[in-house]
Every structure is written in structure tokens, then in C-alpha cells.
mmCIF file of C-alpha atoms in Angstrom:
data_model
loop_
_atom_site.group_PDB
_atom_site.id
_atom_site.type_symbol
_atom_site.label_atom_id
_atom_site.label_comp_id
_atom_site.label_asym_id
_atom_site.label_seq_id
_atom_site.Cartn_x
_atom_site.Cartn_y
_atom_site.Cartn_z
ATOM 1 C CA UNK O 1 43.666 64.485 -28.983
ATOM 2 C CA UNK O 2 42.826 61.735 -26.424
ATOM 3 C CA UNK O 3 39.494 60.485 -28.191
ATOM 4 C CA UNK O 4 41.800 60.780 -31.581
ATOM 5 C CA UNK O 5 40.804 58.345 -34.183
ATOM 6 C CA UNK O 6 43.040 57.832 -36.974
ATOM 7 C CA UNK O 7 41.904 57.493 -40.560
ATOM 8 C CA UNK O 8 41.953 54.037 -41.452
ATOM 9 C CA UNK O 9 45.409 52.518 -42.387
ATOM 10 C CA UNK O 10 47.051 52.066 -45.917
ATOM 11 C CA UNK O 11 47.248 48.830 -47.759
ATOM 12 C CA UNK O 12 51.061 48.109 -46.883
ATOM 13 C CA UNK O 13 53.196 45.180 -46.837
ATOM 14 C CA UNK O 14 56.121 46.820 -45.619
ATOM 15 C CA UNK O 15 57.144 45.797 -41.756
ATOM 16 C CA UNK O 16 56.980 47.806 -39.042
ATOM 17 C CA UNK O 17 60.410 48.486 -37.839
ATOM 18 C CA UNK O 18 60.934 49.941 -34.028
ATOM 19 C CA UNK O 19 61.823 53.477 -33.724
ATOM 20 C CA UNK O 20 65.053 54.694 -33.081
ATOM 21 C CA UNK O 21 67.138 54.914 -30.969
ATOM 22 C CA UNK O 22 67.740 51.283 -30.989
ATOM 23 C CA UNK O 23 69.914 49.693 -28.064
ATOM 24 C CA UNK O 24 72.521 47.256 -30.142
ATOM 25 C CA UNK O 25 74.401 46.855 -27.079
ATOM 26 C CA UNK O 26 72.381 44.830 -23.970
ATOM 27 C CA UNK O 27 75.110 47.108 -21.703
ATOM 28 C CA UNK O 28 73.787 50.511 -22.673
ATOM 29 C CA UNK O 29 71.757 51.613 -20.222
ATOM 30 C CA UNK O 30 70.823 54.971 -20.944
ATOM 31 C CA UNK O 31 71.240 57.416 -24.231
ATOM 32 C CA UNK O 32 74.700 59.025 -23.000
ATOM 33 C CA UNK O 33 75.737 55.653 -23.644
ATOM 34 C CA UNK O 34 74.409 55.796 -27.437
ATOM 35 C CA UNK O 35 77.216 57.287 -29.559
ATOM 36 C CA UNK O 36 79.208 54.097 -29.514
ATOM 37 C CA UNK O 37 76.811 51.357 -30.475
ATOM 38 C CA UNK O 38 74.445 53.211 -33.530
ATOM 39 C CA UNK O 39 75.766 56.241 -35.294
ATOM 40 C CA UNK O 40 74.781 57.569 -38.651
ATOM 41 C CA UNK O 41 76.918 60.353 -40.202
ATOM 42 C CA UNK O 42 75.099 63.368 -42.466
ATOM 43 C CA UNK O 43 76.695 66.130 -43.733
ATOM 44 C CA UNK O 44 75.216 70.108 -43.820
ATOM 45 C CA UNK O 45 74.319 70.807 -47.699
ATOM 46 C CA UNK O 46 72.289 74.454 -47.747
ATOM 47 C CA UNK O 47 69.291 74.234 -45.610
ATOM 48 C CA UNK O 48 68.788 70.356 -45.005
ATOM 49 C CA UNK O 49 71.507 67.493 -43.793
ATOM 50 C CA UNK O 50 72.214 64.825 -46.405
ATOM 51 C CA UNK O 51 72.923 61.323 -45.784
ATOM 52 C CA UNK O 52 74.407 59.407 -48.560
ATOM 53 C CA UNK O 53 75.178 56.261 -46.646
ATOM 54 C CA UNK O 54 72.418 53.150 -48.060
ATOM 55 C CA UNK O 55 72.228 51.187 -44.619
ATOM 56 C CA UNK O 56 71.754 54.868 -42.385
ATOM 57 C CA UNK O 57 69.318 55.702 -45.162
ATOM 58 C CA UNK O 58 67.167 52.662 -44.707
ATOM 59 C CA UNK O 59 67.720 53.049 -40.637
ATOM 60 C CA UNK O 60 66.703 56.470 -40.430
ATOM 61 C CA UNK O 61 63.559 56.093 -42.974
ATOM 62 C CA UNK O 62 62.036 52.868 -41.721
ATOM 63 C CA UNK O 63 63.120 53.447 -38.105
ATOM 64 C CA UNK O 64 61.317 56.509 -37.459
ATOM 65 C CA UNK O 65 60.275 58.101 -41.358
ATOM 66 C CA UNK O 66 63.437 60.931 -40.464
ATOM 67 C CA UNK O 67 63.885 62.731 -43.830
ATOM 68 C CA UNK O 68 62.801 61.994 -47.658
ATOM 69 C CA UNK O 69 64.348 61.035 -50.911
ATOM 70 C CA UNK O 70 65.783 63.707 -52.586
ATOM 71 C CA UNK O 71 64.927 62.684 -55.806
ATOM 72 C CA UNK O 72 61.559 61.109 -54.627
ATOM 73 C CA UNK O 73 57.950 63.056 -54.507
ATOM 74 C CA UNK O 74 56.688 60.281 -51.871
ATOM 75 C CA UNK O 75 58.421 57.311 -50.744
ATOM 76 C CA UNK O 76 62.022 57.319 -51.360
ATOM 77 C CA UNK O 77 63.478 55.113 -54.042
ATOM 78 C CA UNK O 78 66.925 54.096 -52.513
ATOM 79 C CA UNK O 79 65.290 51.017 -51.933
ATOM 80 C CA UNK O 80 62.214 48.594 -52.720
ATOM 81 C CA UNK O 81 60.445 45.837 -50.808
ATOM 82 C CA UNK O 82 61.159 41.814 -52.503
ATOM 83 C CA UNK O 83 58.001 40.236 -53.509
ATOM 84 C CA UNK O 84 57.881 37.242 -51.105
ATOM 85 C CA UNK O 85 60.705 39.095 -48.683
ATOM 86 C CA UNK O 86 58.995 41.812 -46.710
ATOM 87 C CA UNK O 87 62.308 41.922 -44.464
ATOM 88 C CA UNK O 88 64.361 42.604 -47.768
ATOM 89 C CA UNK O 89 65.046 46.047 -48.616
ATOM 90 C CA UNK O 90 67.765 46.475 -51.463
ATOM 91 C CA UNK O 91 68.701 49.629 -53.824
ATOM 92 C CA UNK O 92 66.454 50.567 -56.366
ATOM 93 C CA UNK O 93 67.233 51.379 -60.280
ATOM 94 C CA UNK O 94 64.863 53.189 -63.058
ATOM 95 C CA UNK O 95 64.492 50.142 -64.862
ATOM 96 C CA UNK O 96 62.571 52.738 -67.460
ATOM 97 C CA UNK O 97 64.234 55.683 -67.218
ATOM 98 C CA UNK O 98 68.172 54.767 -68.524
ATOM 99 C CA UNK O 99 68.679 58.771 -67.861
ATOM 100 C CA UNK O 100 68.505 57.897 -64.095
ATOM 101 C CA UNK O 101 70.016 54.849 -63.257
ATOM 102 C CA UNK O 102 73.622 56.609 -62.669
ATOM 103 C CA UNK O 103 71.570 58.919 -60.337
ATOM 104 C CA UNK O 104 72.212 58.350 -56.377
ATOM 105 C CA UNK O 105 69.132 58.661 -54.470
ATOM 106 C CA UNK O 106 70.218 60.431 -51.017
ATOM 107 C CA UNK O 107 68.397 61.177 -47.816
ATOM 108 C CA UNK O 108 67.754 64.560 -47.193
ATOM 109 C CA UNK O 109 66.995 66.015 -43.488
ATOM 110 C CA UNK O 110 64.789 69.359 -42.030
ATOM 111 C CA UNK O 111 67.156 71.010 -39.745
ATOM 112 C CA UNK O 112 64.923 70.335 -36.974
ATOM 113 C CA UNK O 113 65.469 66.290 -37.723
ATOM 114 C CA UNK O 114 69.011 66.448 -38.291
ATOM 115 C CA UNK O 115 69.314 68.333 -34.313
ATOM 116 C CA UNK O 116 66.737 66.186 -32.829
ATOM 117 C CA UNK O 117 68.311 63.213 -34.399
ATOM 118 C CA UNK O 118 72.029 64.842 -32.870
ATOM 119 C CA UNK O 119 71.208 66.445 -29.679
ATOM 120 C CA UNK O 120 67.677 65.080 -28.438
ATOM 121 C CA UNK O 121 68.535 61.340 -29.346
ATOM 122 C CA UNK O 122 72.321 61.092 -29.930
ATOM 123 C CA UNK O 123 72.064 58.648 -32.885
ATOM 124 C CA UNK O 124 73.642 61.278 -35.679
ATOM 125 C CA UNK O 125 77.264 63.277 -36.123
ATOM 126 C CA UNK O 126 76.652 65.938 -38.741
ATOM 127 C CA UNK O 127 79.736 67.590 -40.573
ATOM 128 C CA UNK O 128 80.346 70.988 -41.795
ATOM 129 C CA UNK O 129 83.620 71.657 -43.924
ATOM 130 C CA UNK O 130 85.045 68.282 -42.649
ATOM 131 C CA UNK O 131 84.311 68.943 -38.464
ATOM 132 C CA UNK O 132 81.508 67.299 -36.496
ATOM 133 C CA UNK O 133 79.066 70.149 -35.167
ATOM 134 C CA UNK O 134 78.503 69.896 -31.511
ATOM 135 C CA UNK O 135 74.571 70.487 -30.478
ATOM 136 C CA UNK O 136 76.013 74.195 -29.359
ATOM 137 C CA UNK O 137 77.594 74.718 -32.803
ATOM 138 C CA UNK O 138 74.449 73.282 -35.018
ATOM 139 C CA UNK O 139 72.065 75.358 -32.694
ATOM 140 C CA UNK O 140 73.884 78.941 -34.030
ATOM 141 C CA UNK O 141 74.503 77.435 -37.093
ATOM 142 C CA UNK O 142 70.682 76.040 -38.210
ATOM 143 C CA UNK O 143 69.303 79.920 -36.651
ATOM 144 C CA UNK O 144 71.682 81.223 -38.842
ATOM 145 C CA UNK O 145 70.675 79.476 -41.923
ATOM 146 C CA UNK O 146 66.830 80.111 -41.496
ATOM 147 C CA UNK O 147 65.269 83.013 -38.923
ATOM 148 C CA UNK O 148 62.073 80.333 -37.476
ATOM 149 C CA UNK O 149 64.806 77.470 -36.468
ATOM 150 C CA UNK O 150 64.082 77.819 -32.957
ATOM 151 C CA UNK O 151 60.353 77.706 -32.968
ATOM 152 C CA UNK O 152 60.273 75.031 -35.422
ATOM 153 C CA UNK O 153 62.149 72.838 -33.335
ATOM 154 C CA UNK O 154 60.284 73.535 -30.211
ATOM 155 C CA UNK O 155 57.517 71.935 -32.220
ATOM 156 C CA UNK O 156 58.868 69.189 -33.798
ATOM 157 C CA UNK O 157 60.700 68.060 -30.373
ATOM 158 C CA UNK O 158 57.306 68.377 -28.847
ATOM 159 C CA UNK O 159 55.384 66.596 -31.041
ATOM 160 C CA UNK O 160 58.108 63.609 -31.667
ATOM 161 C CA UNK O 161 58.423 63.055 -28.089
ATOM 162 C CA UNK O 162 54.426 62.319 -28.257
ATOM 163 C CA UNK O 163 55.115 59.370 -30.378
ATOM 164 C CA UNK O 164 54.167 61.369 -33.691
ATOM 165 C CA UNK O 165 56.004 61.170 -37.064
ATOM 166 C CA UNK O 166 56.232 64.259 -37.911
ATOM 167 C CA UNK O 167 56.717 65.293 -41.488
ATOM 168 C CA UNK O 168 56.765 68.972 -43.801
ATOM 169 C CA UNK O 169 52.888 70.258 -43.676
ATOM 170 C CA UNK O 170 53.718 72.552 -46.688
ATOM 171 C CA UNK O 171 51.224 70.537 -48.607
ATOM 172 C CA UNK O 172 48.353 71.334 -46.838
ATOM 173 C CA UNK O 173 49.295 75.076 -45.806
ATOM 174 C CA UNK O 174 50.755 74.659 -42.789
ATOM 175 C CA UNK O 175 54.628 73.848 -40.936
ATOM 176 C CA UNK O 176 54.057 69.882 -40.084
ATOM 177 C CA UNK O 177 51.917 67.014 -40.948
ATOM 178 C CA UNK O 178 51.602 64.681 -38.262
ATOM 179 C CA UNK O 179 51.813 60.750 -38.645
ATOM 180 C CA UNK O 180 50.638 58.282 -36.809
ATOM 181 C CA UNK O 181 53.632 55.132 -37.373
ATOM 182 C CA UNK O 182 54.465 56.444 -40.755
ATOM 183 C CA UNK O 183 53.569 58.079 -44.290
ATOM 184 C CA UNK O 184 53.427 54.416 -45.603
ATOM 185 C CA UNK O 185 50.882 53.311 -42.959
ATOM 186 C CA UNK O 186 48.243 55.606 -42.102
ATOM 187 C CA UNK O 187 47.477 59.177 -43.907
ATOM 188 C CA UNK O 188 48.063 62.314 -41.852
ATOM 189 C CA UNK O 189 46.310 63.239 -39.083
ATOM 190 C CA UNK O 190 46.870 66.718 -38.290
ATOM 191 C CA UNK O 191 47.849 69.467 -39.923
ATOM 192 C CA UNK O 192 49.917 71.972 -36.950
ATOM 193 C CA UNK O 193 50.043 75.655 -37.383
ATOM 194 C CA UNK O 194 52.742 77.251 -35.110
ATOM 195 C CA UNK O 195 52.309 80.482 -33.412
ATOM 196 C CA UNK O 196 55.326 81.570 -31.786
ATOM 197 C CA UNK O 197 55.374 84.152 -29.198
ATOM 198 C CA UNK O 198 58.418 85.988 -27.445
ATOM 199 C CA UNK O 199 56.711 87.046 -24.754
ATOM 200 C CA UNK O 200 53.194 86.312 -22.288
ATOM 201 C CA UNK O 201 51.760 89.379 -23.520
ATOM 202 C CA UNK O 202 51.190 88.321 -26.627
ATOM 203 C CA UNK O 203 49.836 84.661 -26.026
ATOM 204 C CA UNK O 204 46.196 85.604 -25.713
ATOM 205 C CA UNK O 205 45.807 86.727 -28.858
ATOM 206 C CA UNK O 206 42.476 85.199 -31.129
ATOM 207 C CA UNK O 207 43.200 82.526 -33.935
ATOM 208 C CA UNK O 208 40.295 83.820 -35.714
ATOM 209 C CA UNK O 209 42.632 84.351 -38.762
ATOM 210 C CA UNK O 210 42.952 80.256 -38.596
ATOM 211 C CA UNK O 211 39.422 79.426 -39.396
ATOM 212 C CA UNK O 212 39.933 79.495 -42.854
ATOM 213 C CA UNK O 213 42.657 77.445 -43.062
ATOM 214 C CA UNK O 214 40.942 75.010 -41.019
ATOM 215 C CA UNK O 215 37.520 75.068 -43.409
ATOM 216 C CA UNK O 216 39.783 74.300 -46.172
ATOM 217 C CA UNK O 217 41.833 71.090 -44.091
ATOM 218 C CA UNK O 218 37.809 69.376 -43.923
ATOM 219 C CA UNK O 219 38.121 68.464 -47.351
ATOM 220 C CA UNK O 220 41.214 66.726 -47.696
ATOM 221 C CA UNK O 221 40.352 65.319 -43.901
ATOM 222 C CA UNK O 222 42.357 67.047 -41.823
ATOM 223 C CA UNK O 223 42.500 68.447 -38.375
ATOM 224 C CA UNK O 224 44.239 72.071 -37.535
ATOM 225 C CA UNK O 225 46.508 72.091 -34.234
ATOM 226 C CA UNK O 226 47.639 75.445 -33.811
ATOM 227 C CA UNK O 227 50.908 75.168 -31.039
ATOM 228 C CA UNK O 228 51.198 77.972 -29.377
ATOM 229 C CA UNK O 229 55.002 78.363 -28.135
ATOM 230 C CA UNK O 230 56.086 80.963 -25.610
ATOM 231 C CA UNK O 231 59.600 81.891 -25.376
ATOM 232 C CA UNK O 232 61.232 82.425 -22.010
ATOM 233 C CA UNK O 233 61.576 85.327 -20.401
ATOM 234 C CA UNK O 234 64.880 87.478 -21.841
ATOM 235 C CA UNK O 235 65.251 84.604 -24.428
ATOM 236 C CA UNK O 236 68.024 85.606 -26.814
ATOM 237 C CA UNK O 237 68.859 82.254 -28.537
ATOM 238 C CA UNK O 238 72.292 81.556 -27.676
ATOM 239 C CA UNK O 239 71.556 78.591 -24.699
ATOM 240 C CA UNK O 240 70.531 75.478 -25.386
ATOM 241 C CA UNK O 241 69.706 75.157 -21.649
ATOM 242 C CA UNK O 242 66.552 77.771 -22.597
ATOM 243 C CA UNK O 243 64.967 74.650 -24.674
ATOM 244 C CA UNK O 244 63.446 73.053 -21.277
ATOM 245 C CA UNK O 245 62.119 76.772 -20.354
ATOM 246 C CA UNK O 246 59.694 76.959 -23.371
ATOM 247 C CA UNK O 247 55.762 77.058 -22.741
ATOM 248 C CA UNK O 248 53.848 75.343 -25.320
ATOM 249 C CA UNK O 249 49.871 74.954 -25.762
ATOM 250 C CA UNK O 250 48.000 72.900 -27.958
ATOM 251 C CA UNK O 251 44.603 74.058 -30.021
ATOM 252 C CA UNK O 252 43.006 71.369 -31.671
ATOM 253 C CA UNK O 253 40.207 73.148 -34.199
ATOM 254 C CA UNK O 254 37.187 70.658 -34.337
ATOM 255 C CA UNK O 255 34.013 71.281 -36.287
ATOM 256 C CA UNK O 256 31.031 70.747 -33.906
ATOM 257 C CA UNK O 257 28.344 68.713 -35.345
ATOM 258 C CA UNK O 258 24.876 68.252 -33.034
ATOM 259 C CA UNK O 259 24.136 65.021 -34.597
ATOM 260 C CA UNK O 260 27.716 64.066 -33.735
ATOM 261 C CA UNK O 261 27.310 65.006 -30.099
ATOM 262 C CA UNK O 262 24.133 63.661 -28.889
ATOM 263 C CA UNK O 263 23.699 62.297 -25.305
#
């Protein structure tokens, strides 16, 4: 991805916020520090973490595009952007629909968000049946709640620490969509496919059964990544200190075109 061109930005008026986590105190130094200056609270609903809280909603949306609206099909409705004020962003009602007005937009987080957004970046406490989950307690508890936690996260750490927004790729057949500053900004990019492999024995195998998938991504102007993630050796799930040990390959599928690759 190092000659990656993205496709050419939206038309959007909203500003460009800095991602989290954001340093509110000049003393804090380093993220251990982080839990007492910015802290947003969510709480562990099924298989996502909801935050109900309008000024953690707006943070975590515009500061990073963490989670959707979970009564929204694109950009979530908990707020809109004053004509004239592009810094003002204030709770939206269904002027049209008198059915919704009494209904409370929330923000709705992947599993993988809610950790990273807990463990990896120590900006959010999430409750279960009134208790804060530590990182160890979330990590049993999210594997518990769906079987491809662990790989999933892998990814989504990986790619987030790249500087990607990363988003659900259920749309276009696959586990993420990958942003470049934001859903509002620029369409997706990439399309990732994860393979996830518990062993070295297994890594080598062809991603024939991919080509497909990535034929079908040309039309709606995609590109496939397939991540490859190896597990360590013995893995059985239980230590978060096994995160660092993963191995984790990149396969960017790319039609070649002659008249595209002329010297």
C-alpha cells in the first residue's frame, strides 16, 4: 500500500477533528497517565458496547469514526452540523417523523473498538452488571460472546495502529472496510479479508478461493487485503501478553493492467 492512492474525497463541510487519545492535561506524558484526564463510559449490551452519553458520542465519532448510530444506516443522527457553524454539533430531532422524536439515538461499538478503545488506548471503562471490566475480564468475556474475537482484533489493532479507520466490511463481503480520515471524508479503500491460522503449517496455503471476491470488489472500486494472522505457538487464549506474539501478513490483490505498467 505505499503507492496507495485514495479515491478522491467527499464533498464535506464537517471539520476534521484530531484522533483520540487527546492529551487535556499538558502534564500527561504518556497513555498510563490517560484515565484521569479523558474517559468515556459504555456499557456491554449483547454483542456491541453502547454509549448513551451525547458529548462521548460526538468524541468518539468525530475523534476517530469509533462505532455507529444505532438507529442510523450511515452517519449517525445524535447530532447535525449548523449552517454557518461548522464547529457546532448539537442533537438532532425527526422534524418529519413525530414517531421518532422521543427516540434516543445511541452509539453502538464492535467488540474489537470497545477493547481497543479500553486496553490499547485507555480512553474507555466499559460496565457489565454495574462493574468496570478490566482488559483481562473483557478479553474472556468478548471470546465468549463471539468464537473469531481474537482474530478480529488482531486485525483491527493492526490496521488502526496504521492510521486507518477501520469500519464493518459486511457490505462488501468481507470483515473490515478501511478508511482513510473517515466515512464522511473519503470512500473506502480496502476491503480486508482475514485468514486466521493457529499454526505455521497452515500459513502457506493458496487464496485462490479469494479471486472471486476480489473480481466482484472492481466494480464498486475496491481493493482486497487478505491479513493473514498466525497465532503463537501453544496459543490457548487466556493471556493478553500472547497479543504482541501474533504474526501477521498483508496481501494486497491488484489487477495488473499492461497499459497501466509501461516503462
Amino acid at each position: 500500500m505505499q503507492n496507495f492512492r485514495p479515491l478522491a474525497p467527499k464533498r464535506c463541510s464537517l471539520p476534521h477533528r484530531p484522533p483520540l487519545p487527546i492529551f487535556k492535561d499538558s502534564n500527561v506524558k504518556s497513555l498510563d497517565n490517560l484515565r484521569s484526564t479523558t474517559l468515556y463510559t459504555g456499557k456491554l449490551n449483547g454483542s456491541s458496547v453502547v454509549v448513551d452519553d451525547h458529548e462521548a458520542m460526538v468524541d468518539l465519532y468525530t475523534m476517530g469514526y469509533f462505532g455507529s448510530g444505532s438507529h442510523s444506516s450511515g452517519y449517525p443522527s445524535f447530532y447535525t452540523l449548523e449552517a454557518g457553524d461548522e464547529s457546532a454539533l448539537e442533537s438532532r430531532t425527526q422534524e418529519n417523523d413525530s414517531t421518532s422524536t422521543n427516540i434516543k439515538e445511541t452509539l453502538n461499538l464492535m467488540l474489537e473498538e470497545a477493547f481497543f478503545l479500553s486496553h490499547a488506548i485507555n480512553v474507555l471503562n466499559v460496565y457489565h452488571d454495574e462493574e468496570i471490566l478490566s482488559s483481562e475480564c473483557m478479553w474472556r468475556k468478548f471470546q465468549s460472546i463471539t468464537s473469531n474475537f481474537i482474530p478480529k482484533y488482531v486485525a483491527y489493532h493492526h490496521f488502526r495502529s496504521k492510521g486507518w479507520v477501520v469500519k464493518p466490511g459486511i457490505k462488501f463481503g468481507g470483515d473490515y472496510t478501511l478508511y482513510k480520515e473517515g466515512p464522511p471524508f473519503y470512500h473506502g479503500s480496502f476491503v480486508v479479508q482475514i485468514v486466521y491460522n493457529l499454526n505455521e503449517e497452515d500459513r502457506n496455503q493458496g487464496f485462490s478461493p479469494f479471486l472471486a471476491h476480489y473480481r466482484a470488489l472492481e466494480v464498486v472500486k475496491k481493493d482486497l487485503i487478505i491479513c493473514q494472522i498466525v497465532a503463537p505457538q501453544n496459543f490457548q487464549g487466556n493471556s493478553l501478553n500472547d497479543l504482541r506474539k501474533f504474526k501477521i501478513s498483508e496481501y494486497l490483490f491488484k489487477r495488473w493492467a499492461p497499459s497501466e505498467n509501461r516503462e
